[in-house]
Amino acid sequence: MPPLNFRIPALVLCVFFSQICSGFCSQVYIVYLGGKTSDDPDGILEQNHQMLASVHEGSLEKAKASVVYSYHHGFRGFSAKLTEAQASILAKMDGVVSVFPNVKRRLHTTHSWDFMGLINDESMEIPGFSTKNQENIIVGFIDTGIWPEAPSFSDQMMPPVPSRWKGRCQTGEAFNSSTCNRKVIGARYYLSGYEAEQGGDNNPTLSLDKTVKFKSPRDSNGHGSHTASIATGRYVENMNFNGLASGGARGGAPMSRIAAYKACWDSGCFDSDIMAAFDDAIKDRVDILSVSLGPDSPQGDYFNDAISIGSFHAVSHGITVVSSAGNEGNRGTATNLAPWMITVAAGSTDREFTSDIILGNNQTFTGDSLTITKMKKSTTVISASDTNAGYFTPYQSSFCLESSLNSTKVRGKVLVCRHAESSSESKLAKSLVVKEAGGVGMILIDEVDKGVAIPFAIPAAIVGAKKGTSILSYINHTRNPTSRIEPAKTIMGSLPAPRVAAFSSKGPNSLTPNILKPDIMAPGLNILAAWSPASKKMESNILSGTSMACPHVTGIVALIKAVHPTWSPSAIKSALMTTATIFDKNGSVITVNPEGRPANPFDFGAGFMRPERVLNPGLIYDSRPNDFKDFLCSIGYDNKSLRLITGDNSICTKSSTDSTLNYPSITVPDLRDNCSITRTVTNVGKPKSIYRAMVSKPAGVEVTVVPKLLTFKSFGEEINFTVNFRVVAPYKGYSFGSLAWKRGKVRVTSALVVRVGPSGHESTS
């Protein structure tokens, strides 16, 4: 490890330049002006230039030169290079909703459809319903682009492109207008915001990123192709990863169309590019947007966040937006919190990829791995802490950090390394460190035991802390300890499934506690799907993350839209949530990795998605655009800001609270004595029908429902009901229950989430 004084000058220099640049250097800011009020793009652009000229000493030339994007299709605004002082002036101008920096967002990084009960063929039919209309459903993906030549994106036997499609196939590097087909019907890319930041003009704290490949919609990363194929990929007969997980693979809605919006690059996705992608997708008339990326936790205000802004206007145009909850794993870290989005947590299927670790005493431990390389024989196994090199301490070398291992001690041995970081890439890097030091195998102890399988550079496997302790005990108490790591194999049904993935970000909602997030859970652990050959020269790959869970829901949303084309985004969300299950395939309550505790709505929202139930939910909780306007009023937006956001003459009413939003779950984060919550359900099932209320009460709370019976006389009829909560016993923290409306085999279930606050007066909403 180099002496500390080698690092100090660079740090001081960075701080020095940062302080200078805080007032005088420019960076990209997004200036959000709210809803669209004009169909004249030239007029909007001129207004933007005039606004910018006011902070550029009246110079229109400087104003035009500063512009990165102008947004005018689905909403109004622009992104431009500004100093902090200029941004501050613009933020105070009339007509400006918000001004915020061009922050970089992170990507939230098969058999899963069989596991969820869909028919194993190209049609992906749900029993009892025809989903053939999916060929008219257009799904947009804001991601890293697409590899159109992949078998998953073949247009064989697909009919002509829907005539309502308004998008285009943008040309660029290794991508021309004929690269699109009847499956991938549109593709665009967004680089201006990325280049403006990574180019580092006048900003010594930023440096040019040399990793940009394909200045076009072509996917050089793999993530975009992976997510698109999970949701909408065609049937591929023998997809596998180095022989693992071999079999037929397809997306949830394989005959639907794809529109790719490449706003993400290898180092991330910038807000200005994301906003431009949303703006174009609204103009292009997609039906669904899948967004497997998000902000870091804690998330900022809704209208200082590109994804929240873009999705608000997309939903206002009838586009369903599906997003990932994030991969931070801890309580309260869920992101993409806006109630108009569907936010997805990640769970497992019943398929695992494991390697056996065989010790010299014939003890065998199973670890997670995607490595198929075989060790020739058993060899000495030692702890990496015993191989420290140079300035590194034994503790530091135990994590197999770069340059921390003594190659003389490591050569020819299996090393036991520790892992405490969050990224899967660093696990792979550890195997490279061991390999470069001469090691022939690695046992990686993951303190969190996330269950994520990795394709290591040498024979290796990941174990949890308990197994790791046993292996280290064997090493410490054996004169000549040895081990052999077997090649990875596919294992089916060895553990209860689904389980909540350890990395999946969890509630409660840090912005609006009355809105439950995440909304629902879908498979996101070790998912096989298409890949970009430009990355690692592979055509398919296995990844884990809420990035993979999100497109599973997107695929089912496409099927719902195919069968019920007039349903609103809120109706679709309701169908997903109220038909979900909280039980695994064995009939037990779903548990959370790695500790195995029973899961609750903060882990999985309404529960695990059940595709076979979503097309016949019986009743739906629908929220219309006016409901979201009332929601904004309830969280502090006044008439002026509301009108700017919506682009109309909306006004706030004094009766609005965030609890009045007609959400498919009910959360009361501060129950004082008692309160009442009203909801409205719409009959989308049997015209003449009666539903009976069934309540599972949260601990310490009495729950009554009025009325107890809902009697419908016609299809589409709406009925209001009220849920009354009353504190009957003290209870620390949140407690959980449910309300189900039951008719025969149909159950319309809503999660009840309550936290008892200090005793106070009665509140009604």
PDB file of C-alpha atoms in Angstrom, residues 271-519:
ATOM      1  CA  ASP A 271     -30.982  12.591 -16.037  1.00  0.00           C
ATOM      2  CA  SER A 272     -30.940  14.854 -19.112  1.00  0.00           C
ATOM      3  CA  ASP A 273     -30.700  11.833 -21.429  1.00  0.00           C
ATOM      4  CA  ILE A 274     -33.386   9.960 -19.471  1.00  0.00           C
ATOM      5  CA  MET A 275     -35.736  12.952 -19.762  1.00  0.00           C
ATOM      6  CA  ALA A 276     -35.157  13.078 -23.523  1.00  0.00           C
ATOM      7  CA  ALA A 277     -35.951   9.371 -23.815  1.00  0.00           C
ATOM      8  CA  PHE A 278     -39.241   9.775 -21.916  1.00  0.00           C
ATOM      9  CA  ASP A 279     -40.131  12.790 -24.061  1.00  0.00           C
ATOM     10  CA  ASP A 280     -39.603  10.876 -27.305  1.00  0.00           C
ATOM     11  CA  ALA A 281     -41.343   7.734 -26.052  1.00  0.00           C
ATOM     12  CA  ILE A 282     -44.484   9.763 -25.315  1.00  0.00           C
ATOM     13  CA  LYS A 283     -44.393  11.230 -28.831  1.00  0.00           C
ATOM     14  CA  ASP A 284     -43.708   7.821 -30.381  1.00  0.00           C
ATOM     15  CA  ARG A 285     -46.877   6.428 -28.731  1.00  0.00           C
ATOM     16  CA  VAL A 286     -45.499   3.443 -26.862  1.00  0.00           C
ATOM     17  CA  ASP A 287     -47.960   1.593 -24.622  1.00  0.00           C
ATOM     18  CA  ILE A 288     -45.552   0.620 -21.844  1.00  0.00           C
ATOM     19  CA  LEU A 289     -42.169   1.850 -20.615  1.00  0.00           C
ATOM     20  CA  SER A 290     -39.786  -0.469 -18.781  1.00  0.00           C
ATOM     21  CA  VAL A 291     -37.178   1.356 -16.679  1.00  0.00           C
ATOM     22  CA  SER A 292     -34.632  -0.922 -14.969  1.00  0.00           C
ATOM     23  CA  LEU A 293     -32.648   1.899 -13.387  1.00  0.00           C
ATOM     24  CA  GLY A 294     -33.072   4.456 -10.658  1.00  0.00           C
ATOM     25  CA  PRO A 295     -31.635   6.979  -8.210  1.00  0.00           C
ATOM     26  CA  ASP A 296     -29.543   6.192  -5.197  1.00  0.00           C
ATOM     27  CA  SER A 297     -31.334   5.999  -1.867  1.00  0.00           C
ATOM     28  CA  PRO A 298     -32.631   8.182  -0.326  1.00  0.00           C
ATOM     29  CA  GLN A 299     -34.543   9.476  -3.315  1.00  0.00           C
ATOM     30  CA  GLY A 300     -35.143  13.221  -3.670  1.00  0.00           C
ATOM     31  CA  ASP A 301     -38.377  15.091  -4.342  1.00  0.00           C
ATOM     32  CA  TYR A 302     -40.534  13.679  -7.150  1.00  0.00           C
ATOM     33  CA  PHE A 303     -40.074  16.690  -9.415  1.00  0.00           C
ATOM     34  CA  ASN A 304     -36.321  16.868  -8.928  1.00  0.00           C
ATOM     35  CA  ASP A 305     -36.019  13.356 -10.350  1.00  0.00           C
ATOM     36  CA  ALA A 306     -35.973  12.604 -14.081  1.00  0.00           C
ATOM     37  CA  ILE A 307     -37.659   9.211 -13.800  1.00  0.00           C
ATOM     38  CA  SER A 308     -40.473  10.525 -11.589  1.00  0.00           C
ATOM     39  CA  ILE A 309     -41.060  13.490 -13.922  1.00  0.00           C
ATOM     40  CA  GLY A 310     -40.912  11.469 -17.118  1.00  0.00           C
ATOM     41  CA  SER A 311     -43.151   8.734 -15.751  1.00  0.00           C
ATOM     42  CA  PHE A 312     -45.718  11.263 -14.457  1.00  0.00           C
ATOM     43  CA  HIS A 313     -46.220  12.643 -17.946  1.00  0.00           C
ATOM     44  CA  ALA A 314     -46.062   9.192 -19.538  1.00  0.00           C
ATOM     45  CA  VAL A 315     -48.833   7.937 -17.243  1.00  0.00           C
ATOM     46  CA  SER A 316     -50.811  11.114 -17.968  1.00  0.00           C
ATOM     47  CA  HIS A 317     -50.684   9.996 -21.619  1.00  0.00           C
ATOM     48  CA  GLY A 318     -51.920   6.489 -20.731  1.00  0.00           C
ATOM     49  CA  ILE A 319     -48.489   4.806 -20.775  1.00  0.00           C
ATOM     50  CA  THR A 320     -47.847   2.267 -18.011  1.00  0.00           C
ATOM     51  CA  VAL A 321     -44.390   2.707 -16.477  1.00  0.00           C
ATOM     52  CA  VAL A 322     -42.697  -0.250 -14.762  1.00  0.00           C
ATOM     53  CA  SER A 323     -39.555   0.383 -12.701  1.00  0.00           C
ATOM     54  CA  SER A 324     -37.075  -1.434 -10.475  1.00  0.00           C
ATOM     55  CA  ALA A 325     -36.970  -0.870  -6.708  1.00  0.00           C
ATOM     56  CA  GLY A 326     -33.162  -0.892  -6.412  1.00  0.00           C
ATOM     57  CA  ASN A 327     -30.483  -3.264  -5.164  1.00  0.00           C
ATOM     58  CA  GLU A 328     -29.423  -1.753  -1.833  1.00  0.00           C
ATOM     59  CA  GLY A 329     -31.153  -4.453   0.182  1.00  0.00           C
ATOM     60  CA  ASN A 330     -31.735  -2.622   3.450  1.00  0.00           C
ATOM     61  CA  ARG A 331     -34.957  -1.378   4.990  1.00  0.00           C
ATOM     62  CA  GLY A 332     -36.116   1.988   3.649  1.00  0.00           C
ATOM     63  CA  THR A 333     -33.838   1.946   0.574  1.00  0.00           C
ATOM     64  CA  ALA A 334     -36.497   1.381  -2.116  1.00  0.00           C
ATOM     65  CA  THR A 335     -36.430   3.971  -4.906  1.00  0.00           C
ATOM     66  CA  ASN A 336     -38.702   4.882  -7.829  1.00  0.00           C
ATOM     67  CA  LEU A 337     -41.291   5.756  -5.190  1.00  0.00           C
ATOM     68  CA  ALA A 338     -43.832   7.752  -7.211  1.00  0.00           C
ATOM     69  CA  PRO A 339     -47.336   6.270  -6.904  1.00  0.00           C
ATOM     70  CA  TRP A 340     -47.942   6.528 -10.653  1.00  0.00           C
ATOM     71  CA  MET A 341     -45.186   3.961 -11.332  1.00  0.00           C
ATOM     72  CA  ILE A 342     -45.191   0.204 -10.751  1.00  0.00           C
ATOM     73  CA  THR A 343     -42.156  -0.509  -8.552  1.00  0.00           C
ATOM     74  CA  VAL A 344     -40.800  -4.058  -8.577  1.00  0.00           C
ATOM     75  CA  ALA A 345     -38.854  -6.018  -5.952  1.00  0.00           C
ATOM     76  CA  ALA A 346     -36.764  -9.085  -6.803  1.00  0.00           C
ATOM     77  CA  GLY A 347     -37.363 -12.681  -5.766  1.00  0.00           C
ATOM     78  CA  SER A 348     -35.986 -16.105  -6.592  1.00  0.00           C
ATOM     79  CA  THR A 349     -37.288 -18.975  -8.675  1.00  0.00           C
ATOM     80  CA  ASP A 350     -36.744 -22.640  -7.780  1.00  0.00           C
ATOM     81  CA  ARG A 351     -33.580 -22.826  -9.913  1.00  0.00           C
ATOM     82  CA  GLU A 352     -30.072 -22.356  -8.521  1.00  0.00           C
ATOM     83  CA  PHE A 353     -26.547 -22.576  -9.865  1.00  0.00           C
ATOM     84  CA  THR A 354     -24.182 -24.173  -7.387  1.00  0.00           C
ATOM     85  CA  SER A 355     -20.746 -25.733  -6.975  1.00  0.00           C
ATOM     86  CA  ASP A 356     -19.776 -28.297  -4.363  1.00  0.00           C
ATOM     87  CA  ILE A 357     -16.791 -27.501  -2.139  1.00  0.00           C
ATOM     88  CA  ILE A 358     -15.283 -30.786  -0.968  1.00  0.00           C
ATOM     89  CA  LEU A 359     -12.872 -30.547   1.960  1.00  0.00           C
ATOM     90  CA  GLY A 360     -10.126 -33.013   2.814  1.00  0.00           C
ATOM     91  CA  ASN A 361     -12.224 -34.488   5.646  1.00  0.00           C
ATOM     92  CA  ASN A 362     -14.963 -35.277   3.070  1.00  0.00           C
ATOM     93  CA  GLN A 363     -17.241 -32.502   4.341  1.00  0.00           C
ATOM     94  CA  THR A 364     -19.141 -30.968   1.431  1.00  0.00           C
ATOM     95  CA  PHE A 365     -20.490 -27.420   1.306  1.00  0.00           C
ATOM     96  CA  THR A 366     -22.625 -25.998  -1.483  1.00  0.00           C
ATOM     97  CA  GLY A 367     -21.876 -22.519  -2.820  1.00  0.00           C
ATOM     98  CA  ASP A 368     -23.263 -20.265  -5.550  1.00  0.00           C
ATOM     99  CA  SER A 369     -21.321 -20.211  -8.813  1.00  0.00           C
ATOM    100  CA  LEU A 370     -21.546 -20.050 -12.603  1.00  0.00           C
ATOM    101  CA  THR A 371     -17.994 -21.342 -13.131  1.00  0.00           C
ATOM    102  CA  ILE A 372     -17.777 -24.590 -15.080  1.00  0.00           C
ATOM    103  CA  THR A 373     -13.962 -24.940 -14.934  1.00  0.00           C
ATOM    104  CA  LYS A 374     -12.907 -28.154 -13.234  1.00  0.00           C
ATOM    105  CA  MET A 375     -10.077 -28.510 -10.720  1.00  0.00           C
ATOM    106  CA  LYS A 376      -7.803 -31.432 -11.600  1.00  0.00           C
ATOM    107  CA  LYS A 377      -7.333 -32.534  -7.993  1.00  0.00           C
ATOM    108  CA  SER A 378      -7.681 -31.485  -4.380  1.00  0.00           C
ATOM    109  CA  THR A 379      -5.091 -28.976  -3.248  1.00  0.00           C
ATOM    110  CA  THR A 380      -4.077 -27.002  -0.191  1.00  0.00           C
ATOM    111  CA  VAL A 381      -6.652 -24.476   1.029  1.00  0.00           C
ATOM    112  CA  ILE A 382      -5.642 -21.476   3.141  1.00  0.00           C
ATOM    113  CA  SER A 383      -7.162 -18.261   4.399  1.00  0.00           C
ATOM    114  CA  ALA A 384      -6.215 -15.202   2.346  1.00  0.00           C
ATOM    115  CA  SER A 385      -5.414 -13.435   5.619  1.00  0.00           C
ATOM    116  CA  ASP A 386      -2.305 -15.659   5.860  1.00  0.00           C
ATOM    117  CA  THR A 387      -0.972 -14.456   2.498  1.00  0.00           C
ATOM    118  CA  ASN A 388      -0.700 -10.704   3.020  1.00  0.00           C
ATOM    119  CA  ALA A 389       1.899  -8.868   0.954  1.00  0.00           C
ATOM    120  CA  GLY A 390       3.758  -5.557   1.353  1.00  0.00           C
ATOM    121  CA  TYR A 391       1.939  -2.858   3.313  1.00  0.00           C
ATOM    122  CA  PHE A 392      -1.300  -4.864   3.513  1.00  0.00           C
ATOM    123  CA  THR A 393      -2.443  -6.208   6.874  1.00  0.00           C
ATOM    124  CA  PRO A 394      -3.818  -9.754   7.244  1.00  0.00           C
ATOM    125  CA  TYR A 395      -7.288  -8.235   7.636  1.00  0.00           C
ATOM    126  CA  GLN A 396      -6.969  -6.306   4.367  1.00  0.00           C
ATOM    127  CA  SER A 397      -5.621  -9.292   2.451  1.00  0.00           C
ATOM    128  CA  SER A 398      -8.517 -11.430   3.740  1.00  0.00           C
ATOM    129  CA  PHE A 399     -10.675  -9.475   1.257  1.00  0.00           C
ATOM    130  CA  CYS A 400      -8.330 -10.388  -1.617  1.00  0.00           C
ATOM    131  CA  LEU A 401      -7.780  -6.776  -2.612  1.00  0.00           C
ATOM    132  CA  GLU A 402      -5.627  -5.978  -5.622  1.00  0.00           C
ATOM    133  CA  SER A 403      -1.887  -6.395  -4.876  1.00  0.00           C
ATOM    134  CA  SER A 404      -2.675  -7.618  -1.346  1.00  0.00           C
ATOM    135  CA  LEU A 405      -1.617 -11.259  -1.854  1.00  0.00           C
ATOM    136  CA  ASN A 406       1.851 -12.770  -1.628  1.00  0.00           C
ATOM    137  CA  SER A 407       2.165 -14.913  -4.770  1.00  0.00           C
ATOM    138  CA  THR A 408       4.776 -17.170  -3.150  1.00  0.00           C
ATOM    139  CA  LYS A 409       2.263 -18.187  -0.476  1.00  0.00           C
ATOM    140  CA  VAL A 410      -0.718 -18.310  -2.862  1.00  0.00           C
ATOM    141  CA  ARG A 411       0.677 -20.255  -5.828  1.00  0.00           C
ATOM    142  CA  GLY A 412      -1.130 -23.542  -6.467  1.00  0.00           C
ATOM    143  CA  LYS A 413      -3.592 -23.139  -3.585  1.00  0.00           C
ATOM    144  CA  VAL A 414      -7.292 -22.508  -2.998  1.00  0.00           C
ATOM    145  CA  LEU A 415      -7.855 -19.235  -1.112  1.00  0.00           C
ATOM    146  CA  VAL A 416     -10.675 -18.372   1.259  1.00  0.00           C
ATOM    147  CA  CYS A 417     -11.518 -14.697   0.698  1.00  0.00           C
ATOM    148  CA  ARG A 418     -14.078 -12.416   2.312  1.00  0.00           C
ATOM    149  CA  HIS A 419     -16.540 -10.108   0.575  1.00  0.00           C
ATOM    150  CA  ALA A 420     -18.361  -7.141   2.075  1.00  0.00           C
ATOM    151  CA  GLU A 421     -19.048  -4.959  -0.960  1.00  0.00           C
ATOM    152  CA  SER A 422     -22.352  -4.655  -2.828  1.00  0.00           C
ATOM    153  CA  SER A 423     -21.338  -5.075  -6.479  1.00  0.00           C
ATOM    154  CA  SER A 424     -21.115  -8.443  -8.201  1.00  0.00           C
ATOM    155  CA  GLU A 425     -18.234  -7.093 -10.315  1.00  0.00           C
ATOM    156  CA  SER A 426     -15.996  -6.869  -7.252  1.00  0.00           C
ATOM    157  CA  LYS A 427     -16.587 -10.566  -6.569  1.00  0.00           C
ATOM    158  CA  LEU A 428     -15.370 -11.402 -10.051  1.00  0.00           C
ATOM    159  CA  ALA A 429     -12.404  -9.075  -9.520  1.00  0.00           C
ATOM    160  CA  LYS A 430     -11.382 -11.030  -6.411  1.00  0.00           C
ATOM    161  CA  SER A 431     -11.118 -14.208  -8.458  1.00  0.00           C
ATOM    162  CA  LEU A 432      -8.871 -12.371 -10.928  1.00  0.00           C
ATOM    163  CA  VAL A 433      -6.675 -11.158  -8.052  1.00  0.00           C
ATOM    164  CA  VAL A 434      -6.341 -14.733  -6.768  1.00  0.00           C
ATOM    165  CA  LYS A 435      -5.635 -16.040 -10.268  1.00  0.00           C
ATOM    166  CA  GLU A 436      -2.934 -13.405 -10.927  1.00  0.00           C
ATOM    167  CA  ALA A 437      -1.278 -14.329  -7.624  1.00  0.00           C
ATOM    168  CA  GLY A 438      -1.120 -17.962  -8.748  1.00  0.00           C
ATOM    169  CA  GLY A 439      -4.160 -19.342  -6.931  1.00  0.00           C
ATOM    170  CA  VAL A 440      -6.100 -22.199  -8.526  1.00  0.00           C
ATOM    171  CA  GLY A 441      -9.409 -21.771  -6.704  1.00  0.00           C
ATOM    172  CA  MET A 442     -11.366 -19.475  -4.397  1.00  0.00           C
ATOM    173  CA  ILE A 443     -13.981 -19.875  -1.680  1.00  0.00           C
ATOM    174  CA  LEU A 444     -15.657 -16.498  -1.199  1.00  0.00           C
ATOM    175  CA  ILE A 445     -17.410 -15.796   2.101  1.00  0.00           C
ATOM    176  CA  ASP A 446     -20.211 -13.306   1.437  1.00  0.00           C
ATOM    177  CA  GLU A 447     -21.174 -11.664   4.722  1.00  0.00           C
ATOM    178  CA  VAL A 448     -24.651 -10.937   3.354  1.00  0.00           C
ATOM    179  CA  ASP A 449     -25.097 -14.241   1.464  1.00  0.00           C
ATOM    180  CA  LYS A 450     -27.118 -12.748  -1.381  1.00  0.00           C
ATOM    181  CA  GLY A 451     -27.412 -15.970  -3.394  1.00  0.00           C
ATOM    182  CA  VAL A 452     -26.122 -14.344  -6.577  1.00  0.00           C
ATOM    183  CA  ALA A 453     -24.141 -16.717  -8.804  1.00  0.00           C
ATOM    184  CA  ILE A 454     -21.018 -15.317 -10.527  1.00  0.00           C
ATOM    185  CA  PRO A 455     -18.919 -16.568 -13.494  1.00  0.00           C
ATOM    186  CA  PHE A 456     -15.509 -16.522 -11.831  1.00  0.00           C
ATOM    187  CA  ALA A 457     -12.108 -16.525 -13.550  1.00  0.00           C
ATOM    188  CA  ILE A 458     -11.062 -19.726 -11.698  1.00  0.00           C
ATOM    189  CA  PRO A 459     -12.977 -22.534  -9.957  1.00  0.00           C
ATOM    190  CA  ALA A 460     -14.797 -20.694  -7.167  1.00  0.00           C
ATOM    191  CA  ALA A 461     -18.003 -20.588  -5.144  1.00  0.00           C
ATOM    192  CA  ILE A 462     -19.753 -18.187  -2.761  1.00  0.00           C
ATOM    193  CA  VAL A 463     -20.854 -19.289   0.709  1.00  0.00           C
ATOM    194  CA  GLY A 464     -22.555 -17.461   3.571  1.00  0.00           C
ATOM    195  CA  ALA A 465     -21.015 -16.527   6.901  1.00  0.00           C
ATOM    196  CA  LYS A 466     -22.110 -19.743   8.656  1.00  0.00           C
ATOM    197  CA  LYS A 467     -20.601 -22.080   6.063  1.00  0.00           C
ATOM    198  CA  GLY A 468     -17.546 -19.841   5.848  1.00  0.00           C
ATOM    199  CA  THR A 469     -16.949 -20.138   9.583  1.00  0.00           C
ATOM    200  CA  SER A 470     -17.076 -23.938   9.325  1.00  0.00           C
ATOM    201  CA  ILE A 471     -14.598 -23.968   6.439  1.00  0.00           C
ATOM    202  CA  LEU A 472     -12.180 -21.661   8.284  1.00  0.00           C
ATOM    203  CA  SER A 473     -12.499 -23.821  11.398  1.00  0.00           C
ATOM    204  CA  TYR A 474     -11.483 -26.870   9.353  1.00  0.00           C
ATOM    205  CA  ILE A 475      -8.452 -24.959   7.999  1.00  0.00           C
ATOM    206  CA  ASN A 476      -7.388 -23.742  11.445  1.00  0.00           C
ATOM    207  CA  HIS A 477      -7.666 -27.171  13.056  1.00  0.00           C
ATOM    208  CA  THR A 478      -6.118 -29.324  10.309  1.00  0.00           C
ATOM    209  CA  ARG A 479      -2.399 -29.829   9.689  1.00  0.00           C
ATOM    210  CA  ASN A 480      -2.687 -30.108   5.887  1.00  0.00           C
ATOM    211  CA  PRO A 481      -6.127 -28.792   4.900  1.00  0.00           C
ATOM    212  CA  THR A 482      -7.200 -29.436   1.298  1.00  0.00           C
ATOM    213  CA  SER A 483     -10.236 -28.748  -0.858  1.00  0.00           C
ATOM    214  CA  ARG A 484     -11.602 -29.260  -4.332  1.00  0.00           C
ATOM    215  CA  ILE A 485     -14.228 -27.058  -6.027  1.00  0.00           C
ATOM    216  CA  GLU A 486     -16.500 -28.876  -8.462  1.00  0.00           C
ATOM    217  CA  PRO A 487     -17.854 -27.270 -11.684  1.00  0.00           C
ATOM    218  CA  ALA A 488     -21.158 -25.410 -11.346  1.00  0.00           C
ATOM    219  CA  LYS A 489     -24.394 -27.246 -12.049  1.00  0.00           C
ATOM    220  CA  THR A 490     -28.093 -26.408 -12.302  1.00  0.00           C
ATOM    221  CA  ILE A 491     -30.192 -27.439  -9.290  1.00  0.00           C
ATOM    222  CA  MET A 492     -34.000 -27.404  -9.291  1.00  0.00           C
ATOM    223  CA  GLY A 493     -36.328 -27.248  -6.299  1.00  0.00           C
ATOM    224  CA  SER A 494     -33.800 -27.597  -3.509  1.00  0.00           C
ATOM    225  CA  LEU A 495     -35.036 -24.537  -1.574  1.00  0.00           C
ATOM    226  CA  PRO A 496     -38.499 -23.029  -0.962  1.00  0.00           C
ATOM    227  CA  ALA A 497     -39.391 -20.557  -3.712  1.00  0.00           C
ATOM    228  CA  PRO A 498     -39.992 -17.794  -4.302  1.00  0.00           C
ATOM    229  CA  ARG A 499     -37.869 -16.037  -1.676  1.00  0.00           C
ATOM    230  CA  VAL A 500     -37.152 -12.319  -1.412  1.00  0.00           C
ATOM    231  CA  ALA A 501     -33.653 -11.672  -2.799  1.00  0.00           C
ATOM    232  CA  ALA A 502     -31.244 -10.306  -0.192  1.00  0.00           C
ATOM    233  CA  PHE A 503     -30.197  -7.419  -2.449  1.00  0.00           C
ATOM    234  CA  SER A 504     -33.751  -6.254  -3.222  1.00  0.00           C
ATOM    235  CA  SER A 505     -34.382  -2.755  -1.812  1.00  0.00           C
ATOM    236  CA  LYS A 506     -37.138  -2.552   0.754  1.00  0.00           C
ATOM    237  CA  GLY A 507     -39.729  -0.155   2.160  1.00  0.00           C
ATOM    238  CA  PRO A 508     -41.063   1.833   3.859  1.00  0.00           C
ATOM    239  CA  ASN A 509     -41.437   4.664   1.362  1.00  0.00           C
ATOM    240  CA  SER A 510     -38.945   7.359   2.405  1.00  0.00           C
ATOM    241  CA  LEU A 511     -40.764  10.135   0.514  1.00  0.00           C
ATOM    242  CA  THR A 512     -44.458   9.410   1.073  1.00  0.00           C
ATOM    243  CA  PRO A 513     -44.927   6.870   3.896  1.00  0.00           C
ATOM    244  CA  ASN A 514     -48.661   6.530   3.112  1.00  0.00           C
ATOM    245  CA  ILE A 515     -47.828   4.890  -0.234  1.00  0.00           C
ATOM    246  CA  LEU A 516     -46.537   1.320   0.003  1.00  0.00           C
ATOM    247  CA  LYS A 517     -43.370   0.616  -1.990  1.00  0.00           C
ATOM    248  CA  PRO A 518     -42.307  -1.662  -3.569  1.00  0.00           C
ATOM    249  CA  ASP A 519     -45.606  -2.615  -5.226  1.00  0.00           C
TER     250      ASP A 519
END
